[in-house]
mmCIF file of C-alpha atoms and ligand atoms in Angstrom:
data_model
loop_
_atom_site.group_PDB
_atom_site.id
_atom_site.type_symbol
_atom_site.label_atom_id
_atom_site.label_comp_id
_atom_site.label_asym_id
_atom_site.label_seq_id
_atom_site.Cartn_x
_atom_site.Cartn_y
_atom_site.Cartn_z
ATOM 1 C CA MET Z 65 20.349 -77.895 51.578
ATOM 2 C CA LYS Z 66 21.091 -78.466 47.094
ATOM 3 C CA LYS Z 67 17.734 -77.801 44.978
ATOM 4 C CA ILE Z 68 17.489 -80.189 41.968
ATOM 5 C CA LEU Z 69 14.540 -79.841 39.548
ATOM 6 C CA VAL Z 70 13.862 -82.518 37.906
ATOM 7 C CA THR Z 71 11.512 -82.439 34.495
ATOM 8 C CA GLY Z 72 8.918 -85.134 34.054
ATOM 9 C CA GLY Z 73 9.539 -85.937 37.448
ATOM 10 C CA THR Z 74 6.191 -88.131 37.530
ATOM 11 C CA GLY Z 75 6.980 -90.673 34.369
ATOM 12 C CA TYR Z 76 9.102 -93.810 35.031
ATOM 13 C CA ILE Z 77 13.081 -92.990 34.873
ATOM 14 C CA GLY Z 78 11.749 -90.011 36.740
ATOM 15 C CA SER Z 79 9.854 -91.174 39.510
ATOM 16 C CA HIS Z 80 13.315 -93.228 40.283
ATOM 17 C CA THR Z 81 15.553 -91.017 40.071
ATOM 18 C CA VAL Z 82 13.679 -88.197 42.784
ATOM 19 C CA ILE Z 83 13.821 -91.607 45.139
ATOM 20 C CA GLU Z 84 17.162 -91.668 44.872
ATOM 21 C CA LEU Z 85 17.580 -88.030 45.568
ATOM 22 C CA ILE Z 86 15.249 -87.734 48.033
ATOM 23 C CA LYS Z 87 17.321 -90.625 49.509
ATOM 24 C CA LEU Z 88 20.877 -88.960 49.411
ATOM 25 C CA GLY Z 89 19.385 -85.618 50.865
ATOM 26 C CA TYR Z 90 18.272 -83.527 48.335
ATOM 27 C CA GLU Z 91 15.208 -80.740 48.085
ATOM 28 C CA VAL Z 92 13.500 -81.868 44.674
ATOM 29 C CA LEU Z 93 11.407 -80.058 42.703
ATOM 30 C CA VAL Z 94 9.357 -82.030 39.856
ATOM 31 C CA ILE Z 95 7.019 -80.674 37.436
ATOM 32 C CA ASP Z 96 5.565 -82.463 34.906
ATOM 33 C CA ASN Z 97 2.581 -81.751 32.593
ATOM 34 C CA LEU Z 98 1.603 -85.716 33.932
ATOM 35 C CA SER Z 99 0.656 -86.746 29.738
ATOM 36 C CA ASN Z 100 2.291 -90.068 30.573
ATOM 37 C CA SER Z 101 2.037 -89.929 34.306
ATOM 38 C CA LYS Z 102 -0.309 -89.381 37.360
ATOM 39 C CA ALA Z 103 0.098 -86.876 40.610
ATOM 40 C CA GLU Z 104 -0.244 -89.687 42.577
ATOM 41 C CA VAL Z 105 3.273 -91.164 41.971
ATOM 42 C CA ILE Z 106 4.482 -87.913 44.926
ATOM 43 C CA ASP Z 107 2.157 -89.665 46.749
ATOM 44 C CA ILE Z 108 3.701 -92.549 46.234
ATOM 45 C CA ILE Z 109 7.573 -91.485 46.235
ATOM 46 C CA GLU Z 110 6.297 -89.757 49.870
ATOM 47 C CA SER Z 111 5.284 -93.739 50.524
ATOM 48 C CA ILE Z 112 8.419 -94.979 49.994
ATOM 49 C CA THR Z 113 11.027 -91.983 51.170
ATOM 50 C CA ALA Z 114 8.447 -90.281 54.032
ATOM 51 C CA VAL Z 115 9.860 -87.417 52.529
ATOM 52 C CA ARG Z 116 6.858 -85.106 49.446
ATOM 53 C CA PRO Z 117 8.875 -83.280 46.280
ATOM 54 C CA HIS Z 118 7.405 -80.240 45.895
ATOM 55 C CA PHE Z 119 5.518 -80.535 42.667
ATOM 56 C CA GLU Z 120 3.295 -78.535 39.569
ATOM 57 C CA LYS Z 121 1.840 -79.431 36.911
ATOM 58 C CA ILE Z 122 3.388 -77.969 34.143
ATOM 59 C CA GLU Z 123 3.459 -77.456 30.470
ATOM 60 C CA MET Z 124 6.991 -76.608 29.672
ATOM 61 C CA CYS Z 125 6.345 -75.762 26.181
ATOM 62 C CA ASP Z 126 4.159 -72.396 27.512
ATOM 63 C CA LYS Z 127 7.564 -70.458 27.965
ATOM 64 C CA ALA Z 128 5.253 -68.202 30.192
ATOM 65 C CA ALA Z 129 4.285 -71.308 32.606
ATOM 66 C CA LEU Z 130 7.568 -72.002 32.655
ATOM 67 C CA ALA Z 131 8.922 -69.340 33.153
ATOM 68 C CA ASN Z 132 6.556 -67.776 35.934
ATOM 69 C CA TYR Z 133 7.411 -71.326 37.406
ATOM 70 C CA PHE Z 134 11.457 -70.612 37.483
ATOM 71 C CA SER Z 135 11.108 -67.138 38.916
ATOM 72 C CA LYS Z 136 9.157 -68.521 42.029
ATOM 73 C CA HIS Z 137 12.536 -71.161 42.161
ATOM 74 C CA SER Z 138 15.528 -68.725 40.720
ATOM 75 C CA ASP Z 139 18.289 -71.154 44.003
ATOM 76 C CA ILE Z 140 17.887 -74.051 42.069
ATOM 77 C CA ALA Z 141 21.203 -76.095 41.975
ATOM 78 C CA ALA Z 142 20.418 -78.145 38.702
ATOM 79 C CA VAL Z 143 18.039 -79.725 36.413
ATOM 80 C CA ILE Z 144 17.836 -82.878 35.743
ATOM 81 C CA HIS Z 145 15.227 -83.265 32.249
ATOM 82 C CA PHE Z 146 13.607 -86.152 32.065
ATOM 83 C CA ALA Z 147 10.596 -84.460 30.516
ATOM 84 C CA GLY Z 148 9.376 -85.324 26.525
ATOM 85 C CA MET Z 149 7.337 -88.232 25.021
ATOM 86 C CA LEU Z 150 9.121 -91.512 23.869
ATOM 87 C CA GLN Z 151 7.737 -93.708 21.295
ATOM 88 C CA VAL Z 152 9.278 -94.315 18.986
ATOM 89 C CA ALA Z 153 6.411 -95.756 16.560
ATOM 90 C CA GLU Z 154 4.060 -92.484 18.089
ATOM 91 C CA SER Z 155 6.873 -90.242 16.660
ATOM 92 C CA VAL Z 156 7.234 -91.386 12.677
ATOM 93 C CA GLU Z 157 2.745 -91.256 12.917
ATOM 94 C CA ASN Z 158 3.036 -88.108 14.435
ATOM 95 C CA PRO Z 159 6.725 -86.109 13.648
ATOM 96 C CA LEU Z 160 5.461 -82.717 14.592
ATOM 97 C CA LYS Z 161 3.946 -83.658 17.861
ATOM 98 C CA TYR Z 162 7.245 -85.114 18.573
ATOM 99 C CA TYR Z 163 9.305 -82.300 17.246
ATOM 100 C CA HIS Z 164 7.090 -79.342 18.719
ATOM 101 C CA ASN Z 165 6.675 -81.337 22.298
ATOM 102 C CA ASN Z 166 10.502 -82.375 22.689
ATOM 103 C CA MET Z 167 12.170 -79.253 21.710
ATOM 104 C CA PHE Z 168 10.419 -76.713 22.616
ATOM 105 C CA SER Z 169 10.282 -78.577 26.260
ATOM 106 C CA THR Z 170 14.152 -78.092 25.898
ATOM 107 C CA ILE Z 171 14.652 -74.807 24.805
ATOM 108 C CA ASN Z 172 11.830 -73.053 27.053
ATOM 109 C CA LEU Z 173 13.739 -74.799 29.933
ATOM 110 C CA LEU Z 174 17.371 -73.922 29.122
ATOM 111 C CA GLU Z 175 15.660 -70.458 27.771
ATOM 112 C CA CYS Z 176 14.769 -70.460 31.959
ATOM 113 C CA MET Z 177 18.128 -71.751 33.032
ATOM 114 C CA VAL Z 178 20.218 -68.816 31.229
ATOM 115 C CA ALA Z 179 17.554 -65.877 32.392
ATOM 116 C CA TYR Z 180 17.809 -67.467 36.092
ATOM 117 C CA LYS Z 181 21.840 -68.188 36.036
ATOM 118 C CA ILE Z 182 21.191 -71.296 36.900
ATOM 119 C CA LYS Z 183 24.281 -73.483 35.865
ATOM 120 C CA ASN Z 184 24.522 -77.594 35.676
ATOM 121 C CA ILE Z 185 21.444 -80.032 33.633
ATOM 122 C CA VAL Z 186 21.237 -83.641 33.328
ATOM 123 C CA PHE Z 187 19.386 -84.380 30.049
ATOM 124 C CA SER Z 188 18.137 -87.451 29.813
ATOM 125 C CA SER Z 189 19.440 -89.472 25.618
ATOM 126 C CA SER Z 190 19.385 -92.315 24.125
ATOM 127 C CA CYS Z 191 21.868 -95.410 23.216
ATOM 128 C CA THR Z 192 19.731 -94.398 19.701
ATOM 129 C CA VAL Z 193 21.786 -91.966 18.426
ATOM 130 C CA TYR Z 194 23.808 -94.555 17.433
ATOM 131 C CA GLY Z 195 21.743 -96.659 15.094
ATOM 132 C CA ASN Z 196 23.335 -99.519 14.381
ATOM 133 C CA PRO Z 197 26.930 -99.583 15.270
ATOM 134 C CA THR Z 198 29.839 -100.792 13.692
ATOM 135 C CA GLN Z 199 31.485 -101.812 16.038
ATOM 136 C CA LEU Z 200 30.212 -103.412 20.121
ATOM 137 C CA PRO Z 201 30.724 -102.598 22.788
ATOM 138 C CA VAL Z 202 29.420 -99.210 21.425
ATOM 139 C CA THR Z 203 31.917 -96.623 22.764
ATOM 140 C CA GLU Z 204 30.761 -92.738 23.091
ATOM 141 C CA THR Z 205 33.144 -91.818 20.408
ATOM 142 C CA ALA Z 206 30.875 -94.283 18.306
ATOM 143 C CA PRO Z 207 29.626 -91.769 15.374
ATOM 144 C CA VAL Z 208 25.813 -90.431 15.707
ATOM 145 C CA GLN Z 209 23.579 -91.861 12.745
ATOM 146 C CA LYS Z 210 20.951 -90.336 11.181
ATOM 147 C CA ALA Z 211 18.068 -90.755 13.329
ATOM 148 C CA MET Z 212 16.297 -93.909 12.802
ATOM 149 C CA SER Z 213 13.449 -92.408 14.131
ATOM 150 C CA PRO Z 214 11.682 -88.706 14.658
ATOM 151 C CA TYR Z 215 11.718 -89.707 18.314
ATOM 152 C CA GLY Z 216 15.857 -90.843 18.228
ATOM 153 C CA ASN Z 217 16.199 -86.969 16.170
ATOM 154 C CA THR Z 218 15.002 -84.977 18.590
ATOM 155 C CA LYS Z 219 16.974 -86.887 21.264
ATOM 156 C CA GLN Z 220 20.839 -85.952 18.529
ATOM 157 C CA MET Z 221 18.455 -82.391 17.887
ATOM 158 C CA GLY Z 222 18.751 -81.968 22.093
ATOM 159 C CA GLU Z 223 21.708 -83.379 22.616
ATOM 160 C CA GLU Z 224 23.138 -80.888 19.717
ATOM 161 C CA ILE Z 225 21.505 -77.932 21.716
ATOM 162 C CA LEU Z 226 22.842 -78.183 24.484
ATOM 163 C CA GLU Z 227 26.704 -78.582 23.090
ATOM 164 C CA ASN Z 228 26.029 -75.334 21.450
ATOM 165 C CA VAL Z 229 24.264 -73.674 24.450
ATOM 166 C CA ALA Z 230 26.585 -74.464 26.857
ATOM 167 C CA LYS Z 231 29.463 -73.287 24.544
ATOM 168 C CA ALA Z 232 28.076 -69.886 24.695
ATOM 169 C CA ASN Z 233 25.993 -69.446 28.220
ATOM 170 C CA ASP Z 234 27.461 -70.417 32.040
ATOM 171 C CA ILE Z 235 25.923 -73.718 32.049
ATOM 172 C CA ASN Z 236 27.397 -77.022 32.209
ATOM 173 C CA VAL Z 237 25.688 -80.527 30.282
ATOM 174 C CA ILE Z 238 25.692 -84.288 31.535
ATOM 175 C CA THR Z 239 24.196 -86.040 28.550
ATOM 176 C CA LEU Z 240 23.257 -89.327 29.755
ATOM 177 C CA ARG Z 241 22.513 -91.748 26.858
ATOM 178 C CA TYR Z 242 20.585 -94.791 28.283
ATOM 179 C CA PHE Z 243 20.741 -98.285 26.851
ATOM 180 C CA ASN Z 244 17.203 -100.310 27.542
ATOM 181 C CA PRO Z 245 15.660 -98.889 31.401
ATOM 182 C CA ILE Z 246 14.063 -101.677 32.859
ATOM 183 C CA GLY Z 247 12.166 -103.184 36.334
ATOM 184 C CA ALA Z 248 10.771 -101.325 38.211
ATOM 185 C CA HIS Z 249 11.570 -100.156 42.191
ATOM 186 C CA GLU Z 250 11.753 -102.905 44.832
ATOM 187 C CA SER Z 251 8.564 -101.837 46.521
ATOM 188 C CA ALA Z 252 6.750 -102.288 43.518
ATOM 189 C CA LYS Z 253 4.777 -99.158 43.948
ATOM 190 C CA ILE Z 254 6.403 -97.817 40.879
ATOM 191 C CA GLY Z 255 7.511 -98.342 37.468
ATOM 192 C CA GLU Z 256 6.821 -97.877 33.510
ATOM 193 C CA ILE Z 257 3.277 -97.736 32.837
ATOM 194 C CA GLN Z 258 2.018 -99.288 29.867
ATOM 195 C CA HIS Z 259 -0.897 -97.503 28.010
ATOM 196 C CA GLY Z 260 -2.481 -100.083 25.449
ATOM 197 C CA VAL Z 261 0.036 -102.834 23.368
ATOM 198 C CA PRO Z 262 3.062 -102.615 25.150
ATOM 199 C CA HIS Z 263 5.550 -101.941 22.227
ATOM 200 C CA HIS Z 264 8.932 -102.661 24.734
ATOM 201 C CA LEU Z 265 9.912 -105.827 25.094
ATOM 202 C CA ILE Z 266 9.764 -106.733 28.986
ATOM 203 C CA PRO Z 267 6.534 -105.389 29.515
ATOM 204 C CA TYR Z 268 4.915 -107.341 26.830
ATOM 205 C CA ILE Z 269 6.482 -110.451 28.438
ATOM 206 C CA THR Z 270 5.173 -109.499 31.652
ATOM 207 C CA GLU Z 271 2.067 -109.494 30.234
ATOM 208 C CA THR Z 272 2.341 -112.626 28.385
ATOM 209 C CA ALA Z 273 3.362 -114.035 32.124
ATOM 210 C CA ALA Z 274 0.318 -112.496 33.136
ATOM 211 C CA GLY Z 275 -1.841 -114.232 30.851
ATOM 212 C CA ILE Z 276 -3.226 -110.781 29.475
ATOM 213 C CA ARG Z 277 -1.430 -111.506 26.126
ATOM 214 C CA LYS Z 278 -1.662 -114.299 24.572
ATOM 215 C CA GLN Z 279 1.852 -115.517 22.999
ATOM 216 C CA LEU Z 280 5.040 -113.020 22.717
ATOM 217 C CA ASN Z 281 5.736 -111.889 18.555
ATOM 218 C CA VAL Z 282 9.732 -112.242 18.604
ATOM 219 C CA PHE Z 283 10.175 -109.535 15.796
ATOM 220 C CA GLY Z 284 12.606 -111.779 13.622
ATOM 221 C CA GLY Z 285 15.348 -114.499 14.028
ATOM 222 C CA ASP Z 286 17.898 -113.854 11.372
ATOM 223 C CA TYR Z 287 19.578 -111.479 12.397
ATOM 224 C CA GLN Z 288 23.957 -111.828 12.790
ATOM 225 C CA THR Z 289 24.125 -112.613 16.670
ATOM 226 C CA HIS Z 290 23.851 -116.001 18.190
ATOM 227 C CA ASP Z 291 20.839 -116.792 18.110
ATOM 228 C CA GLY Z 292 19.606 -114.722 15.738
ATOM 229 C CA THR Z 293 17.470 -112.720 17.753
ATOM 230 C CA CYS Z 294 17.962 -108.981 18.558
ATOM 231 C CA VAL Z 295 20.775 -107.829 21.186
ATOM 232 C CA ARG Z 296 20.376 -105.116 23.300
ATOM 233 C CA ASP Z 297 22.121 -103.555 27.122
ATOM 234 C CA TYR Z 298 19.519 -104.052 29.074
ATOM 235 C CA ILE Z 299 19.993 -101.710 32.671
ATOM 236 C CA HIS Z 300 17.873 -102.249 35.818
ATOM 237 C CA VAL Z 301 15.948 -98.671 35.966
ATOM 238 C CA VAL Z 302 17.546 -98.123 39.715
ATOM 239 C CA ASP Z 303 20.719 -98.281 38.427
ATOM 240 C CA LEU Z 304 20.503 -95.983 36.072
ATOM 241 C CA ALA Z 305 18.434 -93.895 38.591
ATOM 242 C CA LYS Z 306 21.850 -93.549 40.629
ATOM 243 C CA ALA Z 307 23.921 -92.485 37.682
ATOM 244 C CA HIS Z 308 21.795 -89.345 37.485
ATOM 245 C CA ILE Z 309 22.894 -89.121 41.088
ATOM 246 C CA ALA Z 310 26.451 -89.204 40.377
ATOM 247 C CA ALA Z 311 26.386 -87.102 37.423
ATOM 248 C CA ILE Z 312 24.315 -84.545 39.364
ATOM 249 C CA SER Z 313 27.260 -85.011 41.789
ATOM 250 C CA ARG Z 314 30.002 -84.359 39.877
ATOM 251 C CA LEU Z 315 28.167 -81.892 38.087
ATOM 252 C CA LEU Z 316 28.369 -80.086 41.869
ATOM 253 C CA SER Z 317 31.465 -80.579 42.911
ATOM 254 C CA HIS Z 318 32.890 -78.978 39.571
ATOM 255 C CA SER Z 319 34.275 -82.171 38.884
ATOM 256 C CA ASN Z 320 33.423 -82.242 35.344
ATOM 257 C CA GLU Z 321 36.267 -81.474 33.512
ATOM 258 C CA ALA Z 322 34.913 -80.659 30.183
ATOM 259 C CA LYS Z 323 31.650 -77.886 29.910
ATOM 260 C CA LEU Z 324 29.562 -80.687 28.225
ATOM 261 C CA GLU Z 325 30.090 -84.662 28.717
ATOM 262 C CA VAL Z 326 28.591 -87.641 27.192
ATOM 263 C CA TYR Z 327 28.262 -91.123 29.285
ATOM 264 C CA ASN Z 328 26.264 -93.958 28.084
ATOM 265 C CA ILE Z 329 24.889 -95.488 30.787
ATOM 266 C CA GLY Z 330 24.272 -99.333 30.693
ATOM 267 C CA THR Z 331 25.299 -102.802 31.870
ATOM 268 C CA GLY Z 332 27.751 -103.232 29.162
ATOM 269 C CA LEU Z 333 26.317 -106.734 28.486
ATOM 270 C CA GLY Z 334 24.255 -108.143 25.405
ATOM 271 C CA TYR Z 335 21.660 -109.938 25.727
ATOM 272 C CA SER Z 336 18.480 -111.351 22.645
ATOM 273 C CA VAL Z 337 15.688 -112.192 23.008
ATOM 274 C CA LEU Z 338 15.660 -115.711 23.946
ATOM 275 C CA ASP Z 339 18.570 -114.904 26.309
ATOM 276 C CA ILE Z 340 15.597 -112.251 28.457
ATOM 277 C CA ILE Z 341 12.761 -114.929 27.729
ATOM 278 C CA SER Z 342 15.026 -117.442 29.530
ATOM 279 C CA ALA Z 343 16.122 -115.177 31.659
ATOM 280 C CA PHE Z 344 12.270 -114.182 32.834
ATOM 281 C CA GLU Z 345 11.364 -117.580 33.311
ATOM 282 C CA LYS Z 346 14.549 -118.650 35.421
ATOM 283 C CA ALA Z 347 13.726 -115.676 37.477
ATOM 284 C CA THR Z 348 9.612 -116.227 37.495
ATOM 285 C CA ASN Z 349 9.506 -119.778 36.859
ATOM 286 C CA ILE Z 350 6.845 -119.080 34.632
ATOM 287 C CA LYS Z 351 7.391 -119.920 31.433
ATOM 288 C CA ILE Z 352 6.507 -117.946 28.215
ATOM 289 C CA ASN Z 353 4.520 -118.502 25.368
ATOM 290 C CA TYR Z 354 6.214 -117.241 21.895
ATOM 291 C CA GLN Z 355 6.966 -117.025 18.056
ATOM 292 C CA ILE Z 356 9.592 -115.801 16.153
ATOM 293 C CA VAL Z 357 7.972 -113.149 13.397
ATOM 294 C CA ASP Z 358 9.021 -110.881 11.124
ATOM 295 C CA ARG Z 359 11.648 -108.549 11.588
ATOM 296 C CA ARG Z 360 10.366 -105.198 12.960
ATOM 297 C CA PRO Z 361 11.468 -102.481 10.500
ATOM 298 C CA GLY Z 362 13.393 -100.185 11.893
ATOM 299 C CA ASP Z 363 15.278 -102.244 14.607
ATOM 300 C CA VAL Z 364 19.034 -102.513 15.716
ATOM 301 C CA GLU Z 365 20.659 -105.608 15.191
ATOM 302 C CA ALA Z 366 22.994 -105.538 18.331
ATOM 303 C CA VAL Z 367 23.461 -102.197 20.716
ATOM 304 C CA TYR Z 368 25.487 -102.274 23.857
ATOM 305 C CA ALA Z 369 27.706 -100.334 25.303
ATOM 306 C CA ASP Z 370 30.957 -99.529 26.527
ATOM 307 C CA THR Z 371 31.330 -98.424 29.939
ATOM 308 C CA THR Z 372 34.589 -97.061 30.412
ATOM 309 C CA LEU Z 373 33.735 -93.549 30.518
ATOM 310 C CA ALA Z 374 30.967 -93.878 32.943
ATOM 311 C CA GLU Z 375 32.478 -95.687 35.583
ATOM 312 C CA GLN Z 376 35.914 -94.316 35.619
ATOM 313 C CA LYS Z 377 34.501 -90.618 35.273
ATOM 314 C CA LEU Z 378 31.013 -91.062 37.061
ATOM 315 C CA ASN Z 379 32.355 -93.589 39.606
ATOM 316 C CA TRP Z 380 29.260 -95.885 38.827
ATOM 317 C CA LYS Z 381 29.102 -98.824 37.271
ATOM 318 C CA THR Z 382 25.321 -101.739 37.452
ATOM 319 C CA VAL Z 383 25.122 -103.637 40.271
ATOM 320 C CA LEU Z 384 21.567 -104.992 40.052
ATOM 321 C CA SER Z 385 21.634 -108.476 37.690
ATOM 322 C CA ILE Z 386 19.547 -109.379 35.183
ATOM 323 C CA GLU Z 387 17.875 -112.352 37.754
ATOM 324 C CA ASP Z 388 16.707 -108.462 39.707
ATOM 325 C CA MET Z 389 15.188 -107.028 36.692
ATOM 326 C CA MET Z 390 13.776 -109.851 35.352
ATOM 327 C CA ARG Z 391 11.893 -110.513 39.072
ATOM 328 C CA SER Z 392 11.444 -106.647 39.828
ATOM 329 C CA ALA Z 393 9.824 -106.356 35.846
ATOM 330 C CA TRP Z 394 7.561 -109.567 36.973
ATOM 331 C CA ASN Z 395 6.416 -107.988 40.758
ATOM 332 C CA TRP Z 396 5.174 -104.775 39.301
ATOM 333 C CA GLU Z 397 3.349 -106.623 36.949
ATOM 334 C CA GLN Z 398 1.562 -108.313 39.729
ATOM 335 C CA ALA Z 399 1.165 -105.460 41.512
ATOM 336 C CA LEU Z 400 -0.242 -103.576 38.500
ATOM 337 C CA ALA Z 401 -2.579 -107.151 38.540
ATOM 338 C CA ALA Z 402 -3.806 -106.741 42.498
ATOM 339 C CA LYS Z 403 -5.295 -102.823 41.960
ATOM 340 C CA LYS Z 404 -7.199 -103.847 39.106
HETATM 341 C C1 WQD A 132 13.740 -104.557 22.335
HETATM 342 C C2 WQD A 132 14.334 -106.404 21.511
HETATM 343 C C3 WQD A 132 12.607 -106.089 19.701
HETATM 344 C C4 WQD A 132 8.917 -106.609 21.934
HETATM 345 C C5 WQD A 132 13.497 -98.426 22.688
HETATM 346 C C6 WQD A 132 13.501 -97.387 21.775
HETATM 347 C C7 WQD A 132 14.913 -96.452 22.754
HETATM 348 C C8 WQD A 132 15.257 -96.660 24.174
HETATM 349 C C9 WQD A 132 15.076 -97.848 24.447
HETATM 350 C C10 WQD A 132 14.745 -94.714 25.016
HETATM 351 C C11 WQD A 132 13.832 -105.549 20.154
HETATM 352 C C12 WQD A 132 12.275 -106.731 20.272
HETATM 353 C C13 WQD A 132 10.498 -106.319 20.954
HETATM 354 C C14 WQD A 132 7.531 -107.186 21.309
HETATM 355 C C15 WQD A 132 10.053 -108.316 20.254
HETATM 356 N N1 WQD A 132 14.399 -95.665 24.779
HETATM 357 N N2 WQD A 132 10.948 -106.679 21.115
HETATM 358 N N3 WQD A 132 9.151 -108.531 20.701
HETATM 359 O O1 WQD A 132 13.794 -100.805 20.275
HETATM 360 O O2 WQD A 132 15.654 -101.363 21.913
HETATM 361 O O3 WQD A 132 14.856 -99.787 22.533
HETATM 362 O O4 WQD A 132 13.624 -98.811 24.493
HETATM 363 O O5 WQD A 132 15.363 -94.334 25.339
HETATM 364 O O6 WQD A 132 14.691 -95.875 21.966
HETATM 365 O O7 WQD A 132 13.665 -97.379 20.633
HETATM 366 O O8 WQD A 132 13.393 -101.598 22.838
HETATM 367 O O9 WQD A 132 11.931 -103.149 23.930
HETATM 368 O O10 WQD A 132 10.892 -101.803 21.708
HETATM 369 O O11 WQD A 132 12.649 -104.136 21.865
HETATM 370 O O12 WQD A 132 11.124 -109.029 19.141
HETATM 371 O O13 WQD A 132 6.744 -106.887 21.780
HETATM 372 O O14 WQD A 132 12.901 -106.742 21.054
HETATM 373 O O15 WQD A 132 12.520 -106.757 18.002
HETATM 374 O O16 WQD A 132 15.033 -106.832 19.843
HETATM 375 P P1 WQD A 132 14.231 -101.268 21.817
HETATM 376 P P2 WQD A 132 12.524 -102.624 22.782
#
């Protein structure tokens, strides 16, 4: 069985990807510093798959600790690198924390990969690199625009570092630019954990539906979109996880056509905030109390993916609908409430 190392594997997207890897027979190693997740996710993954991935709590910014880990696991076929801080607003308040954590963890990882001759990496990037795209749907050749946050900048710098390292070393890279990951595993045993007031739309909607929040504020109703609210490409986290499987398979079969490949991972469909509220209400039969307020600074007006390249080269496309996304998000919220 090929060994895959998943950094940040107890996190939201990481844990869903670990499950899909195990289902396909890979041997999965997980490292995580547990700064934004809990080790009990490993127990939950085992309860879902009947397989327990090897887990070690590792601080990737600690080069010695990471090198020591690799000295014990040098037969890794590929790495999927999720580990990183991801709160846009927090990155604006504390840029150095984001640059230190996200860049040193990536650089340390790459230095270990070179040292231990590990040849394949799938990198978690984001559609934020496109900023406010001038053309929609956005393709991978769209210009990368000046990052709108230190978080977004760490993704852009991560992409550039990987591109340079791939050129200079025997390392193959697939960078996946995620659009808006939402929803949860059908078991409702894993999903996105919120710390305090949710920043993102979907958890705020589900907490409003659960009565935890009184009212959803819709940030802006005067954008140049079909209904004045921002448009995004929401993708089910399980479809997103499966895109990583497709990328790993492409690298391990040496099917990649370049040492660096970049793919948009989205549905190709744009939904506005009001569309999402309607979709949630339709899927759950729960009315969402909302009001339209001022725009949120830094928000992109509209962004959704051209998914042609991923469909052709990764032989991957999304299969889960916006109803599936809304229902799984609500099931997850209810599972969280039941645990309280
Ligand atoms: C979506 C829309 C808000 C909350 C973020 C990260 C990005 C990526 C995906 C990692 C926007 C509106 C939101 C609310 C609202 N993550 N909204 N009321 O900002 O598109 O992208 O997640 O790669 O890096 O920036 O997601 O869910 O915050 O916002 O009206 O209470 O919902 O204005 O239009 P975003 P989001």
